[in-house]
mmCIF file of N, CA and C in Angstrom:
data_model
loop_
_atom_site.group_PDB
_atom_site.id
_atom_site.type_symbol
_atom_site.label_atom_id
_atom_site.label_comp_id
_atom_site.label_asym_id
_atom_site.label_seq_id
_atom_site.Cartn_x
_atom_site.Cartn_y
_atom_site.Cartn_z
ATOM 1 N N MET A 1 0.830 -1.167 0.000
ATOM 2 C CA MET A 1 -0.023 -0.066 0.112
ATOM 3 C C MET A 1 1.113 1.232 -0.114
ATOM 4 N N PRO A 2 0.648 2.157 -0.939
ATOM 5 C CA PRO A 2 1.469 3.250 -0.990
ATOM 6 C C PRO A 2 1.250 4.251 0.232
ATOM 7 N N ASN A 3 2.216 5.150 0.375
ATOM 8 C CA ASN A 3 2.391 6.024 1.711
ATOM 9 C C ASN A 3 1.166 7.055 1.136
ATOM 10 N N SER A 4 0.403 7.405 2.233
ATOM 11 C CA SER A 4 -0.719 8.328 1.890
ATOM 12 C C SER A 4 -0.158 9.763 1.553
ATOM 13 N N LYS A 5 1.003 10.069 2.172
ATOM 14 C CA LYS A 5 1.795 11.313 2.049
ATOM 15 C C LYS A 5 2.265 11.383 0.440
ATOM 16 N N GLN A 6 2.711 10.274 -0.116
ATOM 17 C CA GLN A 6 3.148 10.548 -1.527
ATOM 18 C C GLN A 6 2.106 10.555 -2.377
ATOM 19 N N THR A 7 0.859 10.035 -2.081
ATOM 20 C CA THR A 7 -0.323 9.888 -3.093
ATOM 21 C C THR A 7 -0.893 11.340 -2.893
ATOM 22 N N THR A 8 -0.949 11.960 -1.811
ATOM 23 C CA THR A 8 -1.624 13.183 -1.674
ATOM 24 C C THR A 8 -0.587 14.288 -2.384
ATOM 25 N N ALA A 9 0.743 14.129 -2.174
ATOM 26 C CA ALA A 9 1.552 14.870 -3.103
ATOM 27 C C ALA A 9 1.543 14.907 -4.350
ATOM 28 N N LYS A 10 1.333 13.696 -5.121
ATOM 29 C CA LYS A 10 1.077 13.465 -6.343
ATOM 30 C C LYS A 10 -0.241 14.199 -6.931
ATOM 31 N N GLU A 11 -1.217 13.799 -6.032
ATOM 32 C CA GLU A 11 -2.501 14.603 -6.439
ATOM 33 C C GLU A 11 -2.486 15.877 -6.234
ATOM 34 N N ALA A 12 -1.723 16.545 -5.327
ATOM 35 C CA ALA A 12 -1.523 18.014 -5.166
ATOM 36 C C ALA A 12 -0.776 18.644 -6.421
ATOM 37 N N THR A 13 0.068 17.828 -6.718
ATOM 38 C CA THR A 13 0.982 18.117 -8.121
ATOM 39 C C THR A 13 0.237 18.352 -9.259
ATOM 40 N N LYS A 14 -0.737 17.071 -9.728
ATOM 41 C CA LYS A 14 -1.597 17.341 -10.693
ATOM 42 C C LYS A 14 -2.626 18.139 -10.546
ATOM 43 N N SER A 15 -3.162 18.483 -9.543
ATOM 44 C CA SER A 15 -4.345 19.516 -9.290
ATOM 45 C C SER A 15 -3.602 20.847 -9.565
ATOM 46 N N THR A 16 -2.434 20.988 -9.206
ATOM 47 C CA THR A 16 -1.920 22.674 -9.309
ATOM 48 C C THR A 16 -1.179 23.017 -10.687
ATOM 49 N N THR A 17 -0.883 21.701 -11.281
ATOM 50 C CA THR A 17 -0.320 21.947 -12.646
ATOM 51 C C THR A 17 -1.283 22.170 -13.621
ATOM 52 N N LYS A 18 -1.129 23.364 -14.062
ATOM 53 C CA LYS A 18 -2.116 23.869 -15.189
ATOM 54 C C LYS A 18 -1.545 23.527 -16.531
ATOM 55 N N THR A 19 -2.423 23.169 -17.260
ATOM 56 C CA THR A 19 -2.187 22.989 -18.639
ATOM 57 C C THR A 19 -2.326 24.180 -19.559
ATOM 58 N N ALA A 20 -1.677 24.465 -20.580
ATOM 59 C CA ALA A 20 -1.622 25.496 -21.366
ATOM 60 C C ALA A 20 -2.946 25.691 -22.144
ATOM 61 N N PRO A 21 -3.622 26.643 -22.206
ATOM 62 C CA PRO A 21 -4.894 26.634 -22.767
ATOM 63 C C PRO A 21 -4.627 26.502 -24.413
ATOM 64 N N ALA A 22 -5.303 25.758 -25.139
ATOM 65 C CA ALA A 22 -5.227 25.601 -26.545
ATOM 66 C C ALA A 22 -5.053 26.814 -27.220
ATOM 67 N N LYS A 23 -4.042 26.822 -28.010
ATOM 68 C CA LYS A 23 -3.758 28.004 -28.751
ATOM 69 C C LYS A 23 -4.770 28.068 -30.006
ATOM 70 N N GLU A 24 -5.287 29.207 -29.978
ATOM 71 C CA GLU A 24 -6.174 29.288 -31.276
ATOM 72 C C GLU A 24 -5.416 29.525 -32.644
ATOM 73 N N SER A 25 -5.578 29.076 -33.587
ATOM 74 C CA SER A 25 -4.694 29.005 -34.872
ATOM 75 C C SER A 25 -4.871 30.469 -35.187
ATOM 76 N N ALA A 26 -3.653 30.971 -35.485
ATOM 77 C CA ALA A 26 -3.696 32.276 -36.027
ATOM 78 C C ALA A 26 -3.985 32.287 -37.328
ATOM 79 N N ALA A 27 -4.725 33.494 -37.742
ATOM 80 C CA ALA A 27 -5.280 33.574 -39.133
ATOM 81 C C ALA A 27 -3.879 33.571 -40.157
ATOM 82 N N LYS A 28 -3.858 32.814 -40.996
ATOM 83 C CA LYS A 28 -2.863 32.411 -41.943
ATOM 84 C C LYS A 28 -2.711 33.720 -42.669
ATOM 85 N N LYS A 29 -1.437 34.295 -42.510
ATOM 86 C CA LYS A 29 -1.179 35.386 -43.481
ATOM 87 C C LYS A 29 -0.926 34.928 -44.876
ATOM 88 N N PRO A 30 -1.615 35.807 -45.879
ATOM 89 C CA PRO A 30 -1.320 35.440 -47.331
ATOM 90 C C PRO A 30 0.245 35.437 -47.489
ATOM 91 N N ALA A 31 0.831 34.643 -48.479
ATOM 92 C CA ALA A 31 2.045 34.640 -48.759
ATOM 93 C C ALA A 31 2.274 35.879 -49.683
ATOM 94 N N LYS A 32 3.330 36.279 -50.159
ATOM 95 C CA LYS A 32 3.625 37.312 -50.960
ATOM 96 C C LYS A 32 2.734 37.299 -52.110
ATOM 97 N N GLU A 33 2.365 38.242 -52.955
ATOM 98 C CA GLU A 33 1.457 38.268 -53.957
ATOM 99 C C GLU A 33 1.915 37.316 -55.061
ATOM 100 N N THR A 34 3.181 36.801 -55.019
ATOM 101 C CA THR A 34 3.673 35.961 -56.143
ATOM 102 C C THR A 34 3.331 34.497 -55.817
ATOM 103 N N GLY A 35 2.397 34.289 -54.820
ATOM 104 C CA GLY A 35 1.910 32.889 -54.722
ATOM 105 C C GLY A 35 2.626 32.179 -53.830
ATOM 106 N N GLY A 36 3.688 32.410 -53.165
ATOM 107 C CA GLY A 36 4.394 31.510 -51.967
ATOM 108 C C GLY A 36 5.828 32.134 -51.806
ATOM 109 N N LYS A 37 6.355 31.364 -50.802
ATOM 110 C CA LYS A 37 7.636 31.667 -50.469
ATOM 111 C C LYS A 37 8.435 30.555 -50.120
ATOM 112 N N GLY A 38 9.773 30.557 -50.164
ATOM 113 C CA GLY A 38 10.542 29.285 -49.894
ATOM 114 C C GLY A 38 10.464 28.407 -51.026
ATOM 115 N N LEU A 39 10.254 27.034 -50.824
ATOM 116 C CA LEU A 39 10.208 26.166 -51.926
ATOM 117 C C LEU A 39 8.989 26.362 -52.646
ATOM 118 N N LYS A 40 7.930 27.034 -52.008
ATOM 119 C CA LYS A 40 6.706 27.123 -52.739
ATOM 120 C C LYS A 40 6.665 28.341 -53.630
ATOM 121 N N ALA A 41 7.606 29.234 -53.650
ATOM 122 C CA ALA A 41 7.771 30.479 -54.488
ATOM 123 C C ALA A 41 7.807 30.068 -55.805
ATOM 124 N N PRO A 42 6.898 30.645 -56.821
ATOM 125 C CA PRO A 42 7.182 30.448 -58.186
ATOM 126 C C PRO A 42 8.432 31.115 -58.824
ATOM 127 N N LEU A 43 9.077 30.241 -59.407
ATOM 128 C CA LEU A 43 10.327 30.666 -60.248
ATOM 129 C C LEU A 43 10.143 30.558 -61.687
ATOM 130 N N THR A 44 10.666 31.688 -62.414
ATOM 131 C CA THR A 44 10.671 31.787 -63.680
ATOM 132 C C THR A 44 11.655 30.966 -64.573
ATOM 133 N N PRO A 45 11.478 30.076 -65.338
ATOM 134 C CA PRO A 45 12.660 29.195 -65.910
ATOM 135 C C PRO A 45 13.329 29.997 -67.012
ATOM 136 N N SER A 46 14.466 29.666 -67.281
ATOM 137 C CA SER A 46 15.148 30.238 -68.461
ATOM 138 C C SER A 46 14.557 29.946 -69.763
ATOM 139 N N PRO A 47 14.876 30.485 -70.759
ATOM 140 C CA PRO A 47 14.319 29.869 -72.127
ATOM 141 C C PRO A 47 14.813 28.402 -72.279
ATOM 142 N N GLU A 48 16.182 28.122 -71.919
ATOM 143 C CA GLU A 48 16.629 26.754 -72.069
ATOM 144 C C GLU A 48 15.773 25.669 -71.191
ATOM 145 N N LEU A 49 15.496 25.841 -70.069
ATOM 146 C CA LEU A 49 14.592 25.025 -69.298
ATOM 147 C C LEU A 49 13.217 25.281 -69.560
ATOM 148 N N ALA A 50 12.760 26.348 -70.239
ATOM 149 C CA ALA A 50 11.377 26.514 -70.610
ATOM 150 C C ALA A 50 10.919 25.465 -71.755
ATOM 151 N N ALA A 51 12.155 25.270 -72.649
ATOM 152 C CA ALA A 51 12.023 24.351 -73.773
ATOM 153 C C ALA A 51 11.616 22.928 -73.212
ATOM 154 N N VAL A 52 11.964 22.615 -72.111
ATOM 155 C CA VAL A 52 11.864 21.259 -71.582
ATOM 156 C C VAL A 52 10.559 21.332 -70.492
ATOM 157 N N ILE A 53 10.179 22.330 -69.758
ATOM 158 C CA ILE A 53 9.098 22.050 -68.905
ATOM 159 C C ILE A 53 7.928 23.199 -69.214
ATOM 160 N N GLY A 54 8.317 24.172 -70.015
ATOM 161 C CA GLY A 54 7.090 25.154 -70.387
ATOM 162 C C GLY A 54 7.648 26.513 -69.547
ATOM 163 N N SER A 55 7.212 27.549 -69.966
ATOM 164 C CA SER A 55 7.407 28.881 -69.444
ATOM 165 C C SER A 55 6.895 29.498 -68.350
ATOM 166 N N ASP A 56 5.754 28.785 -67.835
ATOM 167 C CA ASP A 56 5.109 29.154 -66.661
ATOM 168 C C ASP A 56 5.843 29.177 -65.550
ATOM 169 N N PRO A 57 5.778 30.311 -64.632
ATOM 170 C CA PRO A 57 6.199 30.288 -63.416
ATOM 171 C C PRO A 57 6.018 29.207 -62.341
ATOM 172 N N LEU A 58 6.663 28.438 -61.898
ATOM 173 C CA LEU A 58 6.489 27.183 -61.068
ATOM 174 C C LEU A 58 7.322 27.045 -59.826
ATOM 175 N N PRO A 59 6.720 26.656 -58.704
ATOM 176 C CA PRO A 59 7.791 26.287 -57.577
ATOM 177 C C PRO A 59 8.731 25.320 -57.728
ATOM 178 N N ARG A 60 9.781 25.330 -57.153
ATOM 179 C CA ARG A 60 11.076 24.584 -57.456
ATOM 180 C C ARG A 60 10.501 23.052 -57.456
ATOM 181 N N THR A 61 9.829 22.681 -56.593
ATOM 182 C CA THR A 61 9.473 21.299 -56.620
ATOM 183 C C THR A 61 8.624 20.850 -57.735
ATOM 184 N N GLU A 62 7.772 21.693 -58.308
ATOM 185 C CA GLU A 62 7.093 21.426 -59.621
ATOM 186 C C GLU A 62 8.159 21.369 -60.735
ATOM 187 N N ILE A 63 8.980 22.403 -60.604
ATOM 188 C CA ILE A 63 10.106 22.182 -61.808
ATOM 189 C C ILE A 63 10.756 20.966 -61.774
ATOM 190 N N THR A 64 11.192 20.241 -60.638
ATOM 191 C CA THR A 64 11.988 19.201 -60.512
ATOM 192 C C THR A 64 11.174 17.899 -61.066
ATOM 193 N N LYS A 65 9.904 18.143 -60.682
ATOM 194 C CA LYS A 65 8.953 16.973 -61.008
ATOM 195 C C LYS A 65 8.797 16.877 -62.639
ATOM 196 N N LYS A 66 8.690 18.241 -63.091
ATOM 197 C CA LYS A 66 8.453 18.143 -64.685
ATOM 198 C C LYS A 66 9.683 17.769 -65.267
ATOM 199 N N ILE A 67 10.901 18.111 -64.873
ATOM 200 C CA ILE A 67 12.023 17.691 -65.302
ATOM 201 C C ILE A 67 12.165 16.089 -65.395
ATOM 202 N N TRP A 68 11.845 15.476 -64.311
ATOM 203 C CA TRP A 68 11.665 14.099 -64.128
ATOM 204 C C TRP A 68 10.887 13.486 -65.003
ATOM 205 N N ASP A 69 9.580 14.148 -65.203
ATOM 206 C CA ASP A 69 8.662 13.656 -66.127
ATOM 207 C C ASP A 69 9.036 13.528 -67.536
ATOM 208 N N TYR A 70 10.074 14.620 -67.961
ATOM 209 C CA TYR A 70 10.546 14.735 -69.399
ATOM 210 C C TYR A 70 11.587 13.612 -69.439
ATOM 211 N N ILE A 71 12.377 13.407 -68.446
ATOM 212 C CA ILE A 71 13.517 12.328 -68.516
ATOM 213 C C ILE A 71 12.807 10.942 -68.651
ATOM 214 N N LYS A 72 11.724 10.671 -67.870
ATOM 215 C CA LYS A 72 11.240 9.357 -68.007
ATOM 216 C C LYS A 72 10.326 9.034 -69.335
ATOM 217 N N GLU A 73 9.692 10.315 -69.737
ATOM 218 C CA GLU A 73 8.933 10.163 -71.198
ATOM 219 C C GLU A 73 9.950 10.014 -72.223
ATOM 220 N N HIS A 74 11.128 10.549 -72.172
ATOM 221 C CA HIS A 74 12.131 10.297 -73.299
ATOM 222 C C HIS A 74 13.022 9.337 -72.898
ATOM 223 N N ASN A 75 13.013 8.476 -72.014
ATOM 224 C CA ASN A 75 13.900 7.311 -71.632
ATOM 225 C C ASN A 75 15.215 7.733 -71.482
ATOM 226 N N LEU A 76 15.365 8.968 -70.724
ATOM 227 C CA LEU A 76 17.053 9.481 -70.686
ATOM 228 C C LEU A 76 17.645 8.896 -69.662
ATOM 229 N N GLN A 77 16.959 8.182 -68.531
ATOM 230 C CA GLN A 77 17.851 7.594 -67.531
ATOM 231 C C GLN A 77 18.501 6.474 -67.868
ATOM 232 N N ASP A 78 20.012 6.501 -67.721
ATOM 233 C CA ASP A 78 20.863 5.395 -67.920
ATOM 234 C C ASP A 78 20.417 4.069 -67.662
ATOM 235 N N SER A 79 20.563 3.042 -68.503
ATOM 236 C CA SER A 79 20.015 1.877 -68.447
ATOM 237 C C SER A 79 20.972 1.030 -67.517
ATOM 238 N N GLN A 80 22.200 1.165 -67.421
ATOM 239 C CA GLN A 80 23.191 0.575 -66.744
ATOM 240 C C GLN A 80 23.296 1.242 -65.391
ATOM 241 N N ASN A 81 23.263 2.216 -65.181
ATOM 242 C CA ASN A 81 23.275 3.269 -63.947
ATOM 243 C C ASN A 81 22.339 4.081 -63.654
ATOM 244 N N LYS A 82 21.303 3.724 -63.091
ATOM 245 C CA LYS A 82 19.872 4.508 -62.861
ATOM 246 C C LYS A 82 20.316 5.914 -62.417
ATOM 247 N N ARG A 83 21.417 6.065 -61.650
ATOM 248 C CA ARG A 83 21.644 7.457 -61.162
ATOM 249 C C ARG A 83 22.065 8.302 -62.075
ATOM 250 N N MET A 84 22.310 7.990 -63.178
ATOM 251 C CA MET A 84 22.750 8.957 -64.223
ATOM 252 C C MET A 84 21.629 9.429 -65.235
ATOM 253 N N ILE A 85 21.732 10.453 -65.578
ATOM 254 C CA ILE A 85 20.902 10.991 -66.676
ATOM 255 C C ILE A 85 21.666 11.466 -67.935
ATOM 256 N N ASN A 86 21.104 10.778 -69.066
ATOM 257 C CA ASN A 86 21.607 11.069 -70.508
ATOM 258 C C ASN A 86 20.918 12.245 -70.767
ATOM 259 N N ALA A 87 21.699 13.389 -71.422
ATOM 260 C CA ALA A 87 21.044 14.597 -71.995
ATOM 261 C C ALA A 87 20.655 14.317 -73.457
ATOM 262 N N ASP A 88 19.364 14.791 -73.811
ATOM 263 C CA ASP A 88 19.120 14.775 -75.303
ATOM 264 C C ASP A 88 19.710 16.507 -75.506
ATOM 265 N N ASP A 89 19.233 16.884 -76.824
ATOM 266 C CA ASP A 89 19.616 18.320 -77.227
ATOM 267 C C ASP A 89 18.973 19.267 -76.171
ATOM 268 N N LYS A 90 17.802 19.228 -75.697
ATOM 269 C CA LYS A 90 17.286 20.314 -74.857
ATOM 270 C C LYS A 90 17.762 20.092 -73.352
ATOM 271 N N LEU A 91 18.219 18.984 -73.033
ATOM 272 C CA LEU A 91 18.623 18.939 -71.580
ATOM 273 C C LEU A 91 20.134 19.244 -71.713
ATOM 274 N N LYS A 92 20.859 19.044 -72.535
ATOM 275 C CA LYS A 92 22.274 19.478 -72.925
ATOM 276 C C LYS A 92 22.573 20.867 -72.529
ATOM 277 N N LYS A 93 21.445 21.766 -72.820
ATOM 278 C CA LYS A 93 21.464 23.259 -72.641
ATOM 279 C C LYS A 93 21.252 23.553 -71.245
ATOM 280 N N VAL A 94 20.336 22.682 -70.639
ATOM 281 C CA VAL A 94 20.081 22.958 -69.185
ATOM 282 C C VAL A 94 21.308 22.582 -68.344
ATOM 283 N N PHE A 95 21.998 21.156 -68.773
ATOM 284 C CA PHE A 95 23.032 20.707 -68.100
ATOM 285 C C PHE A 95 24.416 21.423 -68.597
ATOM 286 N N ASN A 96 24.393 22.556 -69.118
ATOM 287 C CA ASN A 96 25.611 23.420 -69.459
ATOM 288 C C ASN A 96 26.594 22.560 -70.437
ATOM 289 N N GLY A 97 25.974 21.779 -71.489
ATOM 290 C CA GLY A 97 26.804 21.257 -72.389
ATOM 291 C C GLY A 97 27.299 19.820 -72.092
ATOM 292 N N LYS A 98 26.819 19.487 -70.826
ATOM 293 C CA LYS A 98 27.243 17.849 -70.472
ATOM 294 C C LYS A 98 26.250 16.864 -70.913
ATOM 295 N N SER A 99 26.896 15.872 -71.586
ATOM 296 C CA SER A 99 25.958 14.822 -71.983
ATOM 297 C C SER A 99 25.443 13.808 -71.011
ATOM 298 N N GLN A 100 25.849 13.791 -69.803
ATOM 299 C CA GLN A 100 25.483 12.917 -68.888
ATOM 300 C C GLN A 100 25.661 13.683 -67.449
ATOM 301 N N ILE A 101 24.796 13.517 -66.570
ATOM 302 C CA ILE A 101 24.993 14.049 -65.075
ATOM 303 C C ILE A 101 24.414 13.088 -64.057
ATOM 304 N N SER A 102 24.633 13.022 -62.930
ATOM 305 C CA SER A 102 24.291 12.419 -61.863
ATOM 306 C C SER A 102 22.757 13.024 -61.494
ATOM 307 N N MET A 103 21.978 12.117 -60.952
ATOM 308 C CA MET A 103 20.667 12.637 -60.544
ATOM 309 C C MET A 103 20.899 13.557 -59.305
ATOM 310 N N PHE A 104 21.889 13.435 -58.682
ATOM 311 C CA PHE A 104 22.287 14.551 -57.501
ATOM 312 C C PHE A 104 22.785 15.777 -58.061
ATOM 313 N N GLU A 105 23.404 15.860 -59.307
ATOM 314 C CA GLU A 105 23.571 17.141 -59.838
ATOM 315 C C GLU A 105 22.438 17.992 -60.298
ATOM 316 N N LEU A 106 21.388 17.217 -60.439
ATOM 317 C CA LEU A 106 20.173 17.784 -61.301
ATOM 318 C C LEU A 106 19.714 19.201 -60.600
ATOM 319 N N ALA A 107 19.605 19.169 -59.366
ATOM 320 C CA ALA A 107 19.128 20.336 -58.667
ATOM 321 C C ALA A 107 20.107 21.396 -58.948
ATOM 322 N N LYS A 108 21.404 21.235 -58.722
ATOM 323 C CA LYS A 108 22.317 22.323 -58.907
ATOM 324 C C LYS A 108 22.383 22.916 -60.488
ATOM 325 N N GLU A 109 22.243 22.115 -61.299
ATOM 326 C CA GLU A 109 22.072 22.525 -62.724
ATOM 327 C C GLU A 109 20.760 23.261 -62.963
ATOM 328 N N MET A 110 19.623 22.758 -62.408
ATOM 329 C CA MET A 110 18.522 23.359 -62.541
ATOM 330 C C MET A 110 18.354 24.821 -61.884
ATOM 331 N N ASN A 111 19.152 24.924 -60.790
ATOM 332 C CA ASN A 111 19.017 26.216 -59.906
ATOM 333 C C ASN A 111 19.594 27.434 -60.989
ATOM 334 N N GLN A 112 20.823 27.118 -61.723
ATOM 335 C CA GLN A 112 21.198 28.001 -62.574
ATOM 336 C C GLN A 112 20.446 28.478 -63.705
ATOM 337 N N HIS A 113 19.227 27.860 -63.840
ATOM 338 C CA HIS A 113 18.183 28.258 -65.033
ATOM 339 C C HIS A 113 16.829 28.714 -64.560
ATOM 340 N N VAL A 114 16.744 29.233 -63.241
ATOM 341 C CA VAL A 114 15.556 29.761 -62.630
ATOM 342 C C VAL A 114 15.711 30.981 -62.005
ATOM 343 N N LYS A 115 14.865 31.890 -61.937
ATOM 344 C CA LYS A 115 14.849 33.163 -61.241
ATOM 345 C C LYS A 115 14.027 33.236 -60.195
#
């Protein structure tokens, strides 16, 4: 049987411990009029990149998805080493003249073609 002093001390602690009131969600402030910020901020592609994904401003994540869609649609992923991307004429311009890059270099090359 537990000590009654310990039990009352625990109960006293529980009763005096106050829980913070639930925070009401602050009204979300609209992002910049450009449509977002950070990764969701629309970026304008360069003419070279626009030839691959289109000229509409898109968030960085969507640009990457569209490049991958293009790579898969045109079967440009290397069959021996899936980490490598073979460039066709349009992608060579985006990849700064390289005929093959690693998928890990894709974001670096893409970043040079967006504003």
